[in-house]
Coordinates of C-alpha atoms in Angstrom, one line a residue:
M21 CA 165.5 122.2 75.7
E22 CA 162.4 122.9 74.0
L23 CA 161.2 119.7 75.1
I24 CA 161.8 120.1 78.7
E25 CA 160.2 123.4 78.4
S26 CA 157.4 121.8 76.5
I27 CA 157.1 118.8 79.5
I28 CA 157.0 122.1 82.2
K29 CA 154.5 123.8 80.4
S30 CA 152.2 120.5 79.9
I31 CA 152.6 120.0 83.6
L32 CA 152.0 123.6 84.7
L33 CA 148.8 124.3 82.4
G34 CA 147.2 120.7 81.9
L35 CA 148.5 117.9 84.4
I36 CA 148.0 119.9 87.8
P37 CA 144.8 122.1 86.8
E38 CA 143.2 119.4 85.6
T39 CA 143.7 117.0 88.3
L40 CA 143.0 119.6 91.0
F41 CA 140.0 120.2 88.9
F42 CA 138.7 117.2 89.1
T43 CA 140.0 116.1 92.8
F44 CA 138.0 119.5 94.3
F45 CA 134.9 118.6 92.3
L46 CA 134.6 115.1 93.5
I47 CA 135.5 116.5 96.9
Y48 CA 132.8 118.9 97.0
T49 CA 130.2 117.0 95.6
K50 CA 130.8 113.5 97.6
N51 CA 131.5 115.3 100.5
I52 CA 134.8 113.6 100.8
K53 CA 136.4 113.8 104.2
E54 CA 139.6 111.6 104.2
K55 CA 141.9 110.2 102.1
K56 CA 141.7 113.6 99.8
L57 CA 145.7 113.9 99.3
K58 CA 145.7 110.0 98.0
L59 CA 142.7 110.7 95.2
F60 CA 145.1 113.7 94.2
I61 CA 148.1 111.7 93.6
L62 CA 145.9 108.7 92.2
I63 CA 144.2 111.0 89.8
I64 CA 147.7 112.3 88.8
I65 CA 149.2 108.8 88.0
S66 CA 146.0 108.0 86.3
Y67 CA 146.2 111.2 84.2
I68 CA 149.8 110.2 83.1
L69 CA 149.3 106.8 82.4
C70 CA 146.2 107.6 80.0
M71 CA 148.8 110.1 78.7
F72 CA 151.1 107.4 77.8
I73 CA 148.3 105.8 75.6
Q74 CA 148.0 108.4 73.3
R75 CA 146.6 111.7 73.6
Y76 CA 143.6 113.3 71.9
K77 CA 142.0 109.7 71.3
I78 CA 139.0 109.0 72.6
I79 CA 140.4 105.7 74.6
Y80 CA 142.1 108.4 76.4
Y81 CA 139.4 110.3 78.1
V82 CA 137.0 107.3 78.7
L83 CA 139.8 105.1 80.2
L84 CA 140.5 108.4 82.9
I85 CA 136.6 108.3 83.0
I86 CA 136.7 104.5 83.9
L87 CA 140.4 104.8 86.1
I88 CA 138.9 107.8 88.2
Y89 CA 136.2 105.5 89.0
I90 CA 138.0 102.5 90.1
I91 CA 139.9 105.1 92.3
L92 CA 136.8 106.2 94.2
K93 CA 135.9 102.4 94.3
I94 CA 139.1 101.5 96.2
L95 CA 139.5 104.5 98.2
Y96 CA 135.9 105.3 99.1
K97 CA 134.4 101.7 98.9
E98 CA 130.7 101.4 99.6
K99 CA 130.5 105.5 99.3
T100 CA 131.3 104.8 95.3
Q101 CA 128.1 104.3 93.2
I102 CA 127.5 104.3 89.7
I103 CA 126.5 107.3 89.2
D104 CA 129.9 108.7 89.7
V105 CA 130.7 108.1 86.3
F106 CA 128.1 110.5 85.6
V107 CA 130.0 113.0 88.2
I108 CA 133.4 112.5 86.4
A109 CA 131.4 113.0 82.9
T110 CA 129.8 116.2 84.1
M111 CA 133.5 117.5 84.8
Y112 CA 134.8 116.3 81.5
L113 CA 132.0 118.2 80.1
Y114 CA 132.5 121.4 81.7
L115 CA 136.3 120.9 80.9
T116 CA 135.3 120.2 77.4
I117 CA 133.1 123.5 76.9
T118 CA 135.7 125.7 78.6
S119 CA 138.2 124.2 76.4
I120 CA 136.1 124.4 72.9
I121 CA 135.4 128.1 74.3
C122 CA 138.9 129.0 74.5
F123 CA 140.5 127.1 71.8
S124 CA 138.4 128.9 69.2
F125 CA 139.9 132.3 70.2
V126 CA 143.3 130.6 68.8
K127 CA 144.5 132.4 66.1
E128 CA 146.2 130.5 63.3
D129 CA 149.9 131.0 64.3
F130 CA 149.4 130.0 68.0
S131 CA 150.3 133.3 69.1
N132 CA 147.7 133.7 71.8
Y133 CA 147.6 129.9 72.6
Y134 CA 149.5 130.2 76.3
I135 CA 147.4 133.7 77.3
L136 CA 144.1 131.4 76.3
A137 CA 145.3 128.3 78.2
I138 CA 145.8 130.1 81.1
I139 CA 142.3 131.7 80.8
N140 CA 140.8 128.2 80.1
R141 CA 142.6 127.1 83.4
L142 CA 141.2 130.0 85.5
L143 CA 137.9 129.2 84.0
L144 CA 138.2 125.7 85.8
L145 CA 137.4 127.9 88.9
I146 CA 133.9 129.3 88.1
P147 CA 131.9 125.6 89.4
F148 CA 133.5 126.3 92.9
I149 CA 131.6 129.9 93.2
F150 CA 128.7 126.9 93.4
K151 CA 130.7 124.3 95.6
N152 CA 128.0 124.3 98.3
K153 CA 125.3 123.0 96.0
F154 CA 127.6 120.5 94.5
K155 CA 126.4 118.0 97.5
L156 CA 123.0 119.3 97.5
I157 CA 122.6 118.3 93.7
Y158 CA 124.5 115.3 94.1
K159 CA 122.4 113.8 96.9
K160 CA 119.1 114.8 94.9
Y161 CA 120.5 112.7 91.7
C162 CA 121.0 109.9 93.9
S163 CA 117.6 110.1 95.5
L164 CA 116.3 110.4 92.2
W165 CA 118.5 107.7 90.5
N166 CA 117.7 105.2 93.1
R167 CA 114.4 103.6 92.2
N168 CA 111.4 103.1 95.0
D169 CA 108.4 102.9 93.1
N170 CA 106.5 103.9 96.5
I171 CA 107.4 107.5 96.2
D172 CA 106.1 109.9 93.8
R173 CA 109.0 111.8 92.1
P174 CA 109.0 114.5 89.5
I175 CA 111.1 111.9 87.3
K176 CA 111.1 108.2 87.2
S177 CA 114.8 106.6 87.7
I178 CA 114.4 104.9 84.5
T179 CA 114.1 107.9 82.9
L180 CA 116.6 110.0 84.6
R181 CA 119.2 106.8 83.9
N182 CA 118.5 106.8 80.1
I183 CA 118.9 110.7 80.2
S184 CA 122.0 110.3 82.1
L185 CA 123.3 107.5 79.4
I186 CA 122.5 109.3 76.3
L187 CA 124.2 112.6 77.9
L188 CA 127.3 110.5 78.6
S189 CA 127.2 109.1 75.2
L190 CA 126.8 112.5 73.8
L191 CA 130.0 113.6 75.4
I192 CA 131.7 110.6 74.4
F193 CA 130.7 111.4 70.7
I194 CA 131.4 115.1 70.9
V195 CA 135.3 114.4 72.3
N196 CA 135.3 112.1 69.7
I197 CA 134.9 114.6 67.1
L198 CA 137.1 117.2 69.0
C199 CA 139.8 115.0 69.1
F200 CA 140.1 114.5 65.3
Y201 CA 140.1 118.0 65.2
I202 CA 142.8 118.5 67.3
N203 CA 144.5 115.6 65.2
E204 CA 144.0 117.6 62.1
I205 CA 145.4 120.9 63.7
I206 CA 148.5 119.4 65.2
Q207 CA 149.2 117.9 62.1

């Protein structure tokens, strides 16, 4: 009975809010008009597949980024670019930051865990206040990413690409440290 209760809480506080967050973030950022339900369902399936690998391991988070990118590539073929990996990583970065903030307030006896988990999920809604800006930022990022030496730009595409790769590597590093920290707390 306790296992079933734990699974239900995991689905309600983990799987559904996070996949909705990923789906809506991608829809608003990439201005997706079609196949939204397929996107949501495939993200749920990839999320579940990654959970079978092993939670709280870095491979779980990296694989989920790759799977979401592959889903985008399958559903939206030419509309999908390599920079979408960085968009997905941005979603993870926000998710990681909100989780760190909320998890830092958990008491040793975990008495306030579910309250903070609900607050954490409510914090996922904050970026959508600026949802109209997502598409504009994405288009600007795309224009700066794509190389064209004839146009004078505020930042060179190679600089933006390097910064993006460094930030992605930093995110993976931080998530890796957090995975070790979470494993220590759980055990």
